[in-house]
Short mmCIF file of N, CA and C in Angstrom, two decimals:
data_model
loop_
_atom_site.label_atom_id
_atom_site.label_comp_id
_atom_site.label_asym_id
_atom_site.label_seq_id
_atom_site.Cartn_x
_atom_site.Cartn_y
_atom_site.Cartn_z
N MET A 83 0.84 -1.18 0.00
CA MET A 83 0.00 0.00 0.00
C MET A 83 0.88 1.24 0.00
N LEU A 84 0.58 2.20 -0.84
CA LEU A 84 1.37 3.41 -0.99
C LEU A 84 1.00 4.39 0.11
N ALA A 85 2.02 4.84 0.86
CA ALA A 85 1.76 5.82 1.93
C ALA A 85 1.54 7.19 1.32
N VAL A 86 0.59 7.91 1.84
CA VAL A 86 0.30 9.26 1.35
C VAL A 86 0.49 10.22 2.50
N SER A 87 1.34 11.22 2.31
CA SER A 87 1.52 12.24 3.33
C SER A 87 0.81 13.50 2.87
N THR A 88 0.61 14.43 3.78
CA THR A 88 -0.03 15.68 3.39
C THR A 88 0.89 16.83 3.69
N ALA A 89 0.78 17.87 2.87
CA ALA A 89 1.56 19.09 3.08
C ALA A 89 0.60 20.26 2.99
N HIS A 90 0.71 21.21 3.88
CA HIS A 90 -0.15 22.38 3.83
C HIS A 90 0.48 23.44 2.96
N TYR A 91 -0.29 24.01 2.06
CA TYR A 91 0.20 25.08 1.23
C TYR A 91 0.03 26.38 2.00
N PRO A 92 1.05 27.27 1.93
CA PRO A 92 0.93 28.54 2.63
C PRO A 92 -0.33 29.28 2.18
N GLY A 93 -1.01 29.88 3.13
CA GLY A 93 -2.20 30.65 2.79
C GLY A 93 -3.42 29.77 2.57
N SER A 94 -3.32 28.50 2.92
CA SER A 94 -4.44 27.59 2.69
C SER A 94 -4.64 26.73 3.93
N ASP A 95 -5.90 26.38 4.20
CA ASP A 95 -6.14 25.50 5.34
C ASP A 95 -6.45 24.08 4.88
N ARG A 96 -6.24 23.82 3.61
CA ARG A 96 -6.50 22.46 3.14
C ARG A 96 -5.18 21.76 2.85
N ALA A 97 -5.20 20.47 3.06
CA ALA A 97 -4.00 19.68 2.82
C ALA A 97 -4.07 19.08 1.42
N ALA A 98 -2.91 19.00 0.80
CA ALA A 98 -2.84 18.40 -0.53
C ALA A 98 -2.04 17.11 -0.43
N PRO A 99 -2.54 16.00 -1.02
CA PRO A 99 -1.80 14.74 -0.93
C PRO A 99 -0.50 14.82 -1.72
N THR A 100 0.54 14.24 -1.17
CA THR A 100 1.83 14.19 -1.84
C THR A 100 2.25 12.73 -1.90
N ARG A 101 2.39 12.21 -3.07
CA ARG A 101 2.77 10.81 -3.22
C ARG A 101 4.29 10.74 -3.40
N PRO A 102 4.96 9.97 -2.55
CA PRO A 102 6.42 9.89 -2.64
C PRO A 102 6.93 9.50 -4.01
N ARG A 103 6.26 8.55 -4.70
CA ARG A 103 6.73 8.14 -6.03
C ARG A 103 6.69 9.31 -7.01
N HIS A 104 5.62 10.10 -6.93
CA HIS A 104 5.48 11.26 -7.83
C HIS A 104 6.61 12.25 -7.57
N ARG A 105 6.98 12.45 -6.31
CA ARG A 105 8.05 13.38 -5.96
C ARG A 105 9.36 12.90 -6.56
N HIS A 106 9.63 11.58 -6.51
CA HIS A 106 10.86 11.05 -7.08
C HIS A 106 10.90 11.25 -8.59
N ARG A 107 9.74 11.10 -9.25
CA ARG A 107 9.69 11.37 -10.70
C ARG A 107 10.00 12.83 -10.99
N GLN A 108 9.44 13.75 -10.17
CA GLN A 108 9.70 15.17 -10.36
C GLN A 108 11.19 15.46 -10.18
N LEU A 109 11.79 14.90 -9.13
CA LEU A 109 13.21 15.12 -8.88
C LEU A 109 14.05 14.59 -10.04
N ALA A 110 13.71 13.42 -10.54
CA ALA A 110 14.45 12.84 -11.66
C ALA A 110 14.35 13.74 -12.89
N THR A 111 13.15 14.26 -13.16
CA THR A 111 12.96 15.14 -14.30
C THR A 111 13.81 16.39 -14.19
N VAL A 112 13.83 17.00 -13.00
CA VAL A 112 14.61 18.22 -12.81
C VAL A 112 16.10 17.92 -12.89
N MET A 113 16.54 16.76 -12.36
CA MET A 113 17.95 16.42 -12.42
C MET A 113 18.40 16.17 -13.86
N VAL A 114 17.55 15.55 -14.66
CA VAL A 114 17.86 15.36 -16.08
C VAL A 114 17.95 16.71 -16.77
N ALA A 115 17.02 17.63 -16.44
CA ALA A 115 17.05 18.97 -17.03
C ALA A 115 18.33 19.71 -16.62
N ALA A 116 18.74 19.55 -15.37
CA ALA A 116 19.97 20.20 -14.90
C ALA A 116 21.18 19.66 -15.66
N ALA A 117 21.22 18.35 -15.88
CA ALA A 117 22.31 17.75 -16.63
C ALA A 117 22.31 18.25 -18.08
N ALA A 118 21.11 18.39 -18.66
CA ALA A 118 21.01 18.90 -20.03
C ALA A 118 21.52 20.33 -20.10
N LEU A 119 21.20 21.14 -19.07
CA LEU A 119 21.70 22.51 -19.02
C LEU A 119 23.22 22.53 -19.02
N LEU A 120 23.81 21.69 -18.21
CA LEU A 120 25.26 21.64 -18.10
C LEU A 120 25.88 21.22 -19.42
N LEU A 121 25.31 20.20 -20.06
CA LEU A 121 25.85 19.74 -21.35
C LEU A 121 25.69 20.80 -22.43
N ALA A 122 24.54 21.47 -22.46
CA ALA A 122 24.31 22.51 -23.46
C ALA A 122 25.30 23.66 -23.27
N ALA A 123 25.54 24.01 -22.02
CA ALA A 123 26.45 25.11 -21.74
C ALA A 123 27.88 24.72 -22.11
N CYS A 124 28.24 23.47 -21.87
CA CYS A 124 29.59 23.02 -22.20
C CYS A 124 29.81 22.96 -23.71
N SER A 125 28.74 22.80 -24.47
CA SER A 125 28.89 22.74 -25.93
C SER A 125 29.14 24.11 -26.53
N GLY A 126 28.98 25.17 -25.70
CA GLY A 126 29.24 26.52 -26.18
C GLY A 126 28.06 27.15 -26.88
N LYS A 127 26.94 26.45 -26.99
CA LYS A 127 25.76 27.01 -27.65
C LYS A 127 24.91 27.74 -26.62
N GLN A 128 24.54 28.93 -26.94
CA GLN A 128 23.69 29.72 -26.06
C GLN A 128 22.24 29.46 -26.44
N SER A 129 21.45 29.03 -25.49
CA SER A 129 20.05 28.76 -25.80
C SER A 129 19.29 30.08 -25.91
N ARG A 130 18.31 30.09 -26.78
CA ARG A 130 17.51 31.30 -26.97
C ARG A 130 16.18 31.12 -26.26
N PRO A 131 15.76 32.16 -25.52
CA PRO A 131 14.49 32.05 -24.81
C PRO A 131 13.32 32.11 -25.77
N ALA A 132 12.23 31.48 -25.35
CA ALA A 132 10.99 31.61 -26.10
C ALA A 132 10.48 33.03 -25.92
N PRO A 133 9.55 33.48 -26.76
CA PRO A 133 9.00 34.81 -26.57
C PRO A 133 8.46 34.96 -25.16
N PRO A 134 8.66 36.13 -24.53
CA PRO A 134 8.20 36.31 -23.15
C PRO A 134 6.71 36.03 -23.01
N ALA A 135 6.38 35.38 -21.92
CA ALA A 135 4.98 35.08 -21.62
C ALA A 135 4.71 35.49 -20.20
N SER A 136 3.48 35.73 -19.88
CA SER A 136 3.10 36.11 -18.53
C SER A 136 3.40 34.97 -17.57
N PRO A 137 4.06 35.27 -16.41
CA PRO A 137 4.34 34.19 -15.47
C PRO A 137 3.09 33.58 -14.88
N SER A 138 1.95 34.26 -15.00
CA SER A 138 0.72 33.72 -14.45
C SER A 138 -0.04 32.86 -15.45
N ALA A 139 0.43 32.80 -16.68
CA ALA A 139 -0.28 32.00 -17.69
C ALA A 139 -0.14 30.53 -17.37
N SER A 140 -1.24 29.79 -17.43
CA SER A 140 -1.20 28.37 -17.10
C SER A 140 -0.40 27.57 -18.11
N SER A 141 -0.23 28.11 -19.32
CA SER A 141 0.52 27.40 -20.35
C SER A 141 1.96 27.91 -20.46
N GLN A 142 2.46 28.54 -19.39
CA GLN A 142 3.80 29.12 -19.38
C GLN A 142 4.83 28.10 -19.87
N GLN A 143 5.61 28.50 -20.85
CA GLN A 143 6.72 27.69 -21.32
C GLN A 143 7.97 28.25 -20.67
N TRP A 144 8.73 27.42 -19.98
CA TRP A 144 9.92 27.88 -19.28
C TRP A 144 11.13 27.59 -20.14
N PRO A 145 11.69 28.62 -20.78
CA PRO A 145 12.85 28.40 -21.63
C PRO A 145 14.04 27.93 -20.81
N VAL A 146 14.92 27.18 -21.45
CA VAL A 146 16.13 26.73 -20.78
C VAL A 146 17.19 27.79 -21.02
N MET A 147 17.52 28.50 -19.96
CA MET A 147 18.55 29.54 -20.04
C MET A 147 19.86 28.97 -19.52
N SER A 148 20.93 29.21 -20.25
CA SER A 148 22.24 28.74 -19.81
C SER A 148 22.77 29.65 -18.71
N PRO A 149 23.12 29.08 -17.55
CA PRO A 149 23.68 29.90 -16.49
C PRO A 149 25.04 30.46 -16.89
N ALA A 150 25.43 31.59 -16.30
CA ALA A 150 26.74 32.18 -16.59
C ALA A 150 27.86 31.24 -16.15
N ASP A 151 27.64 30.50 -15.07
CA ASP A 151 28.64 29.55 -14.56
C ASP A 151 27.94 28.19 -14.43
N PRO A 152 27.92 27.38 -15.50
CA PRO A 152 27.16 26.13 -15.49
C PRO A 152 27.58 25.15 -14.39
N SER A 153 28.87 25.03 -14.10
CA SER A 153 29.28 24.07 -13.08
C SER A 153 28.81 24.51 -11.70
N ALA A 154 28.86 25.80 -11.40
CA ALA A 154 28.37 26.31 -10.11
C ALA A 154 26.86 26.13 -10.02
N ALA A 155 26.14 26.45 -11.10
CA ALA A 155 24.69 26.29 -11.11
C ALA A 155 24.29 24.83 -10.92
N ASN A 156 25.03 23.93 -11.56
CA ASN A 156 24.76 22.51 -11.43
C ASN A 156 24.98 22.05 -9.99
N ALA A 157 26.07 22.50 -9.37
CA ALA A 157 26.37 22.12 -7.99
C ALA A 157 25.26 22.62 -7.04
N VAL A 158 24.84 23.86 -7.21
CA VAL A 158 23.79 24.44 -6.37
C VAL A 158 22.47 23.69 -6.57
N THR A 159 22.13 23.42 -7.82
CA THR A 159 20.87 22.74 -8.15
C THR A 159 20.83 21.34 -7.55
N ILE A 160 21.87 20.57 -7.77
CA ILE A 160 21.90 19.19 -7.27
C ILE A 160 21.87 19.17 -5.75
N ARG A 161 22.61 20.07 -5.10
CA ARG A 161 22.62 20.11 -3.64
C ARG A 161 21.25 20.49 -3.10
N ALA A 162 20.61 21.50 -3.71
CA ALA A 162 19.29 21.93 -3.25
C ALA A 162 18.27 20.79 -3.38
N ILE A 163 18.27 20.11 -4.51
CA ILE A 163 17.34 19.00 -4.73
C ILE A 163 17.62 17.87 -3.73
N GLY A 164 18.88 17.66 -3.42
CA GLY A 164 19.25 16.62 -2.46
C GLY A 164 18.75 16.89 -1.05
N LEU A 165 18.39 18.13 -0.74
CA LEU A 165 17.90 18.48 0.60
C LEU A 165 16.38 18.40 0.72
N VAL A 166 15.69 18.07 -0.38
CA VAL A 166 14.24 17.91 -0.33
C VAL A 166 13.90 16.85 0.73
N GLY A 167 12.96 17.18 1.59
CA GLY A 167 12.56 16.27 2.66
C GLY A 167 13.15 16.64 4.01
N THR A 168 14.15 17.55 4.04
CA THR A 168 14.72 18.01 5.31
C THR A 168 13.66 18.82 6.06
N PRO A 169 13.50 18.61 7.36
CA PRO A 169 12.46 19.34 8.10
C PRO A 169 12.66 20.85 8.11
N TYR A 170 11.54 21.57 8.14
CA TYR A 170 11.57 23.03 8.31
C TYR A 170 11.81 23.34 9.78
N ARG A 171 12.67 24.32 10.02
CA ARG A 171 12.82 24.85 11.38
C ARG A 171 13.15 26.33 11.29
N TYR A 172 12.36 27.16 11.95
CA TYR A 172 12.59 28.60 11.95
C TYR A 172 13.98 28.88 12.50
N GLY A 173 14.78 29.64 11.75
CA GLY A 173 16.14 29.95 12.15
C GLY A 173 17.14 28.86 11.81
N GLY A 174 16.66 27.73 11.26
CA GLY A 174 17.53 26.60 10.96
C GLY A 174 18.41 26.84 9.75
N ASN A 175 19.63 26.31 9.80
CA ASN A 175 20.55 26.49 8.68
C ASN A 175 21.48 25.31 8.45
N THR A 176 21.06 24.10 8.89
CA THR A 176 21.85 22.90 8.63
C THR A 176 20.91 21.74 8.31
N PRO A 177 21.39 20.73 7.58
CA PRO A 177 20.55 19.57 7.31
C PRO A 177 20.18 18.83 8.60
N GLN A 178 21.07 18.81 9.58
CA GLN A 178 20.79 18.12 10.83
C GLN A 178 19.76 18.86 11.66
N GLY A 179 19.81 20.18 11.67
CA GLY A 179 18.91 20.98 12.50
C GLY A 179 17.67 21.46 11.78
N GLY A 180 17.62 21.29 10.46
CA GLY A 180 16.49 21.79 9.67
C GLY A 180 16.79 23.16 9.09
N PHE A 181 15.87 23.63 8.24
CA PHE A 181 16.09 24.90 7.53
C PHE A 181 14.85 25.77 7.58
N ASP A 182 15.07 27.10 7.61
CA ASP A 182 14.03 28.02 7.17
C ASP A 182 14.44 28.42 5.75
N CYS A 183 13.65 29.27 5.10
CA CYS A 183 13.90 29.52 3.67
C CYS A 183 15.26 30.15 3.39
N SER A 184 15.62 31.21 4.13
CA SER A 184 16.91 31.84 3.86
C SER A 184 18.07 31.01 4.40
N GLY A 185 17.83 30.22 5.45
CA GLY A 185 18.85 29.31 5.95
C GLY A 185 19.22 28.27 4.91
N LEU A 186 18.22 27.77 4.17
CA LEU A 186 18.47 26.80 3.09
C LEU A 186 19.34 27.42 2.00
N VAL A 187 18.98 28.63 1.57
CA VAL A 187 19.74 29.32 0.53
C VAL A 187 21.18 29.52 0.99
N ASN A 188 21.36 30.03 2.20
CA ASN A 188 22.70 30.27 2.72
C ASN A 188 23.52 28.99 2.80
N TYR A 189 22.90 27.92 3.29
CA TYR A 189 23.62 26.65 3.42
C TYR A 189 24.08 26.13 2.06
N VAL A 190 23.20 26.10 1.08
CA VAL A 190 23.53 25.54 -0.24
C VAL A 190 24.67 26.32 -0.89
N TYR A 191 24.58 27.65 -0.88
CA TYR A 191 25.63 28.45 -1.53
C TYR A 191 26.95 28.38 -0.77
N SER A 192 26.89 28.32 0.54
CA SER A 192 28.11 28.21 1.34
C SER A 192 28.74 26.83 1.19
N ASP A 193 27.92 25.78 1.27
CA ASP A 193 28.41 24.41 1.19
C ASP A 193 29.02 24.08 -0.17
N MET A 194 28.38 24.52 -1.23
CA MET A 194 28.84 24.14 -2.57
C MET A 194 29.86 25.10 -3.16
N LEU A 195 29.76 26.40 -2.82
CA LEU A 195 30.62 27.38 -3.48
C LEU A 195 31.46 28.21 -2.51
N GLY A 196 31.27 28.02 -1.20
CA GLY A 196 31.98 28.83 -0.23
C GLY A 196 31.52 30.28 -0.24
N LEU A 197 30.34 30.54 -0.78
CA LEU A 197 29.82 31.90 -0.91
C LEU A 197 28.96 32.25 0.29
N ARG A 198 29.28 33.35 0.95
CA ARG A 198 28.51 33.80 2.11
C ARG A 198 27.53 34.87 1.65
N LEU A 199 26.26 34.60 1.87
CA LEU A 199 25.20 35.50 1.45
C LEU A 199 24.55 36.13 2.68
N PRO A 200 23.80 37.22 2.49
CA PRO A 200 23.04 37.78 3.61
C PRO A 200 22.10 36.74 4.20
N ARG A 201 21.80 36.82 5.49
CA ARG A 201 21.06 35.77 6.17
C ARG A 201 19.55 35.85 5.99
N THR A 202 18.99 37.04 5.89
CA THR A 202 17.52 37.14 5.84
C THR A 202 17.02 37.28 4.41
N THR A 203 15.76 36.95 4.22
CA THR A 203 15.14 37.04 2.90
C THR A 203 15.18 38.48 2.38
N ARG A 204 14.85 39.44 3.22
CA ARG A 204 14.87 40.85 2.79
C ARG A 204 16.26 41.29 2.37
N GLU A 205 17.28 40.88 3.14
CA GLU A 205 18.66 41.24 2.79
C GLU A 205 19.08 40.58 1.48
N LEU A 206 18.66 39.34 1.26
CA LEU A 206 18.96 38.67 0.00
C LEU A 206 18.33 39.40 -1.18
N PHE A 207 17.08 39.83 -0.99
CA PHE A 207 16.37 40.52 -2.07
C PHE A 207 17.04 41.86 -2.41
N ALA A 208 17.63 42.51 -1.40
CA ALA A 208 18.27 43.81 -1.60
C ALA A 208 19.74 43.68 -2.01
N TRP A 209 20.24 42.45 -2.08
CA TRP A 209 21.66 42.23 -2.35
C TRP A 209 22.03 42.66 -3.76
N GLN A 210 23.33 42.60 -4.07
CA GLN A 210 23.90 43.19 -5.27
C GLN A 210 23.56 42.54 -6.61
N GLY A 211 23.11 41.30 -6.64
CA GLY A 211 22.88 40.63 -7.92
C GLY A 211 21.79 41.28 -8.76
N PRO A 212 21.87 41.13 -10.08
CA PRO A 212 20.85 41.73 -10.95
C PRO A 212 19.48 41.06 -10.78
N ARG A 213 18.43 41.86 -10.95
CA ARG A 213 17.07 41.31 -10.94
C ARG A 213 16.81 40.68 -12.31
N ILE A 214 16.07 39.57 -12.30
CA ILE A 214 15.87 38.77 -13.51
C ILE A 214 14.38 38.65 -13.81
N ALA A 215 14.02 38.84 -15.08
CA ALA A 215 12.63 38.64 -15.51
C ALA A 215 12.32 37.14 -15.46
N PRO A 216 11.07 36.75 -15.15
CA PRO A 216 10.74 35.32 -15.03
C PRO A 216 11.12 34.48 -16.25
N GLU A 217 10.99 35.04 -17.44
CA GLU A 217 11.31 34.25 -18.63
C GLU A 217 12.82 34.11 -18.86
N ARG A 218 13.64 34.76 -18.03
CA ARG A 218 15.09 34.65 -18.15
C ARG A 218 15.73 33.90 -16.98
N LEU A 219 14.91 33.26 -16.15
CA LEU A 219 15.44 32.52 -15.00
C LEU A 219 16.36 31.39 -15.46
N ALA A 220 17.47 31.23 -14.74
CA ALA A 220 18.41 30.13 -14.98
C ALA A 220 18.63 29.40 -13.66
N ALA A 221 19.05 28.16 -13.75
CA ALA A 221 19.31 27.37 -12.55
C ALA A 221 20.26 28.13 -11.62
N GLY A 222 19.92 28.13 -10.33
CA GLY A 222 20.73 28.82 -9.34
C GLY A 222 20.25 30.20 -8.98
N ASP A 223 19.32 30.77 -9.77
CA ASP A 223 18.75 32.08 -9.43
C ASP A 223 17.88 31.95 -8.18
N LEU A 224 17.73 33.03 -7.46
CA LEU A 224 16.84 33.05 -6.30
C LEU A 224 15.49 33.62 -6.71
N VAL A 225 14.41 33.02 -6.23
CA VAL A 225 13.06 33.51 -6.50
C VAL A 225 12.43 33.94 -5.17
N PHE A 226 11.72 35.08 -5.20
CA PHE A 226 11.19 35.69 -3.99
C PHE A 226 9.67 35.82 -4.05
N PHE A 227 9.07 35.76 -2.87
CA PHE A 227 7.62 35.82 -2.75
C PHE A 227 7.24 36.72 -1.57
N GLY A 228 6.04 37.29 -1.64
CA GLY A 228 5.58 38.14 -0.56
C GLY A 228 4.21 38.70 -0.84
N ASN A 229 3.83 39.72 -0.06
CA ASN A 229 2.53 40.38 -0.19
C ASN A 229 2.71 41.88 -0.19
N ARG A 230 2.03 42.56 -1.09
CA ARG A 230 1.98 44.03 -1.13
C ARG A 230 3.37 44.67 -1.05
N GLY A 231 4.29 44.13 -1.82
CA GLY A 231 5.63 44.70 -1.87
C GLY A 231 6.56 44.24 -0.77
N ASN A 232 6.07 43.51 0.22
CA ASN A 232 6.92 42.98 1.29
C ASN A 232 7.41 41.59 0.92
N VAL A 233 8.71 41.41 0.89
CA VAL A 233 9.29 40.11 0.56
C VAL A 233 9.41 39.30 1.85
N SER A 234 8.90 38.06 1.82
CA SER A 234 8.91 37.24 3.03
C SER A 234 9.39 35.80 2.82
N HIS A 235 9.69 35.43 1.56
CA HIS A 235 10.07 34.04 1.30
C HIS A 235 11.01 33.98 0.11
N VAL A 236 11.93 32.99 0.12
CA VAL A 236 12.90 32.83 -0.96
C VAL A 236 13.11 31.34 -1.23
N GLY A 237 13.40 31.03 -2.51
CA GLY A 237 13.73 29.68 -2.92
C GLY A 237 14.81 29.70 -3.97
N ILE A 238 15.33 28.52 -4.32
CA ILE A 238 16.38 28.38 -5.33
C ILE A 238 15.76 27.78 -6.59
N TYR A 239 15.83 28.52 -7.70
CA TYR A 239 15.29 28.05 -8.97
C TYR A 239 16.17 26.92 -9.51
N VAL A 240 15.53 25.81 -9.95
CA VAL A 240 16.30 24.67 -10.44
C VAL A 240 15.99 24.31 -11.90
N GLY A 241 15.13 25.08 -12.56
CA GLY A 241 14.82 24.84 -13.97
C GLY A 241 13.40 24.36 -14.18
N GLU A 242 12.92 24.52 -15.42
CA GLU A 242 11.59 24.09 -15.83
C GLU A 242 10.47 24.68 -14.96
N GLY A 243 10.66 25.90 -14.49
CA GLY A 243 9.64 26.57 -13.68
C GLY A 243 9.58 26.07 -12.25
N ARG A 244 10.55 25.30 -11.81
CA ARG A 244 10.53 24.71 -10.47
C ARG A 244 11.58 25.33 -9.56
N PHE A 245 11.30 25.30 -8.26
CA PHE A 245 12.23 25.83 -7.28
C PHE A 245 12.18 24.98 -6.02
N VAL A 246 13.30 24.97 -5.29
CA VAL A 246 13.42 24.26 -4.02
C VAL A 246 13.37 25.29 -2.91
N HIS A 247 12.61 24.99 -1.86
CA HIS A 247 12.47 25.95 -0.76
C HIS A 247 12.01 25.25 0.51
N ALA A 248 12.13 25.98 1.64
CA ALA A 248 11.66 25.49 2.93
C ALA A 248 10.45 26.35 3.30
N PRO A 249 9.23 25.86 3.03
CA PRO A 249 8.07 26.74 3.06
C PRO A 249 7.41 27.06 4.39
N SER A 250 7.30 26.11 5.32
CA SER A 250 6.48 26.43 6.48
C SER A 250 6.73 25.51 7.66
N THR A 251 6.37 26.02 8.84
CA THR A 251 6.49 25.25 10.07
C THR A 251 5.71 23.94 9.94
N GLY A 252 6.33 22.86 10.39
CA GLY A 252 5.69 21.56 10.30
C GLY A 252 5.88 20.88 8.97
N GLY A 253 6.47 21.58 8.00
CA GLY A 253 6.69 21.01 6.67
C GLY A 253 8.14 20.58 6.48
N THR A 254 8.50 20.38 5.24
CA THR A 254 9.86 20.00 4.88
C THR A 254 10.30 20.79 3.66
N VAL A 255 11.60 20.78 3.40
CA VAL A 255 12.13 21.36 2.16
C VAL A 255 11.47 20.61 1.01
N ARG A 256 10.99 21.34 0.02
CA ARG A 256 10.31 20.66 -1.08
C ARG A 256 10.53 21.36 -2.41
N LEU A 257 10.11 20.68 -3.46
CA LEU A 257 10.20 21.16 -4.82
C LEU A 257 8.80 21.61 -5.24
N ASP A 258 8.67 22.86 -5.67
CA ASP A 258 7.37 23.38 -6.11
C ASP A 258 7.52 24.05 -7.46
N HIS A 259 6.39 24.38 -8.07
CA HIS A 259 6.36 25.02 -9.38
C HIS A 259 5.91 26.47 -9.24
N LEU A 260 6.57 27.35 -9.96
CA LEU A 260 6.21 28.78 -9.90
C LEU A 260 4.78 29.04 -10.35
N GLU A 261 4.20 28.11 -11.12
CA GLU A 261 2.82 28.29 -11.56
C GLU A 261 1.81 27.79 -10.54
N GLY A 262 2.27 27.23 -9.43
CA GLY A 262 1.34 26.84 -8.37
C GLY A 262 0.55 28.07 -7.93
N HIS A 263 -0.71 27.87 -7.60
CA HIS A 263 -1.61 28.99 -7.32
C HIS A 263 -1.02 29.99 -6.33
N TYR A 264 -0.56 29.53 -5.17
CA TYR A 264 -0.02 30.44 -4.16
C TYR A 264 1.23 31.15 -4.68
N TRP A 265 2.15 30.40 -5.26
CA TRP A 265 3.44 30.96 -5.68
C TRP A 265 3.27 31.95 -6.83
N ARG A 266 2.41 31.65 -7.76
CA ARG A 266 2.14 32.56 -8.88
C ARG A 266 1.59 33.89 -8.37
N ASP A 267 0.67 33.82 -7.42
CA ASP A 267 0.02 35.03 -6.91
C ASP A 267 0.90 35.85 -5.99
N HIS A 268 1.96 35.23 -5.41
CA HIS A 268 2.80 35.95 -4.45
C HIS A 268 4.23 36.15 -4.95
N TYR A 269 4.47 35.82 -6.23
CA TYR A 269 5.80 36.02 -6.81
C TYR A 269 6.16 37.51 -6.77
N THR A 270 7.36 37.83 -6.26
CA THR A 270 7.78 39.21 -6.09
C THR A 270 8.94 39.57 -7.01
N GLY A 271 9.76 38.60 -7.38
CA GLY A 271 10.89 38.88 -8.25
C GLY A 271 11.97 37.82 -8.11
N SER A 272 13.07 38.02 -8.85
CA SER A 272 14.17 37.06 -8.87
C SER A 272 15.48 37.82 -8.82
N ARG A 273 16.50 37.12 -8.37
CA ARG A 273 17.82 37.72 -8.24
C ARG A 273 18.86 36.71 -8.71
N ARG A 274 19.80 37.16 -9.53
CA ARG A 274 20.87 36.28 -10.02
C ARG A 274 22.08 36.38 -9.10
N ILE A 275 22.51 35.26 -8.59
CA ILE A 275 23.65 35.22 -7.67
C ILE A 275 24.93 34.79 -8.39
N LEU A 276 24.80 33.98 -9.43
CA LEU A 276 25.96 33.36 -10.07
C LEU A 276 26.51 34.15 -11.26
N GLY A 277 26.44 35.46 -11.22
CA GLY A 277 27.02 36.29 -12.27
C GLY A 277 26.17 36.38 -13.51
N GLY A 278 26.58 37.16 -14.43
CA GLY A 278 25.82 37.37 -15.67
C GLY A 278 24.70 38.34 -15.45
N SER A 279 23.87 38.50 -16.48
CA SER A 279 22.73 39.42 -16.36
C SER A 279 21.56 38.89 -17.15
#
């Protein structure tokens, strides 16, 4: 019998079933996409984005953008995906102790690249990296969410419209899609950490 767990979506009082097998398929798909990004970047060919589309469109096509530093983006992406399932803990910043959203970002970039980033979501959003339009997102970019101009949440973009983040108390680090109802409605912007524009 297949075990079914539930996860609460932020801003919602209803639980959504999460099937472990489906999550593994999603992770495999994103990992294959990350490998394809790395191979495409190594071939020297620059991918061209599809015509810009509204991030709220249900038929959003997520172009594959080559990161400025493919090996760094690949390391960040694989490490972030590998932390899916780690418990959420407010103020947490280690796999053993759990993560909050900015703790996850800080841990991944520090662990894989030795890069020290600002600790809070607001400080990350105000940091020096260029802001990125949704149709230009590349693996390793940070995606931000909030309400009425206030930024309150951050995740790591891993490709194909998906991001890894630590969403809420009682939950775990997970992989979500930017077109998910809550995330689409609360998307605030993106920031490139790995160079380029």
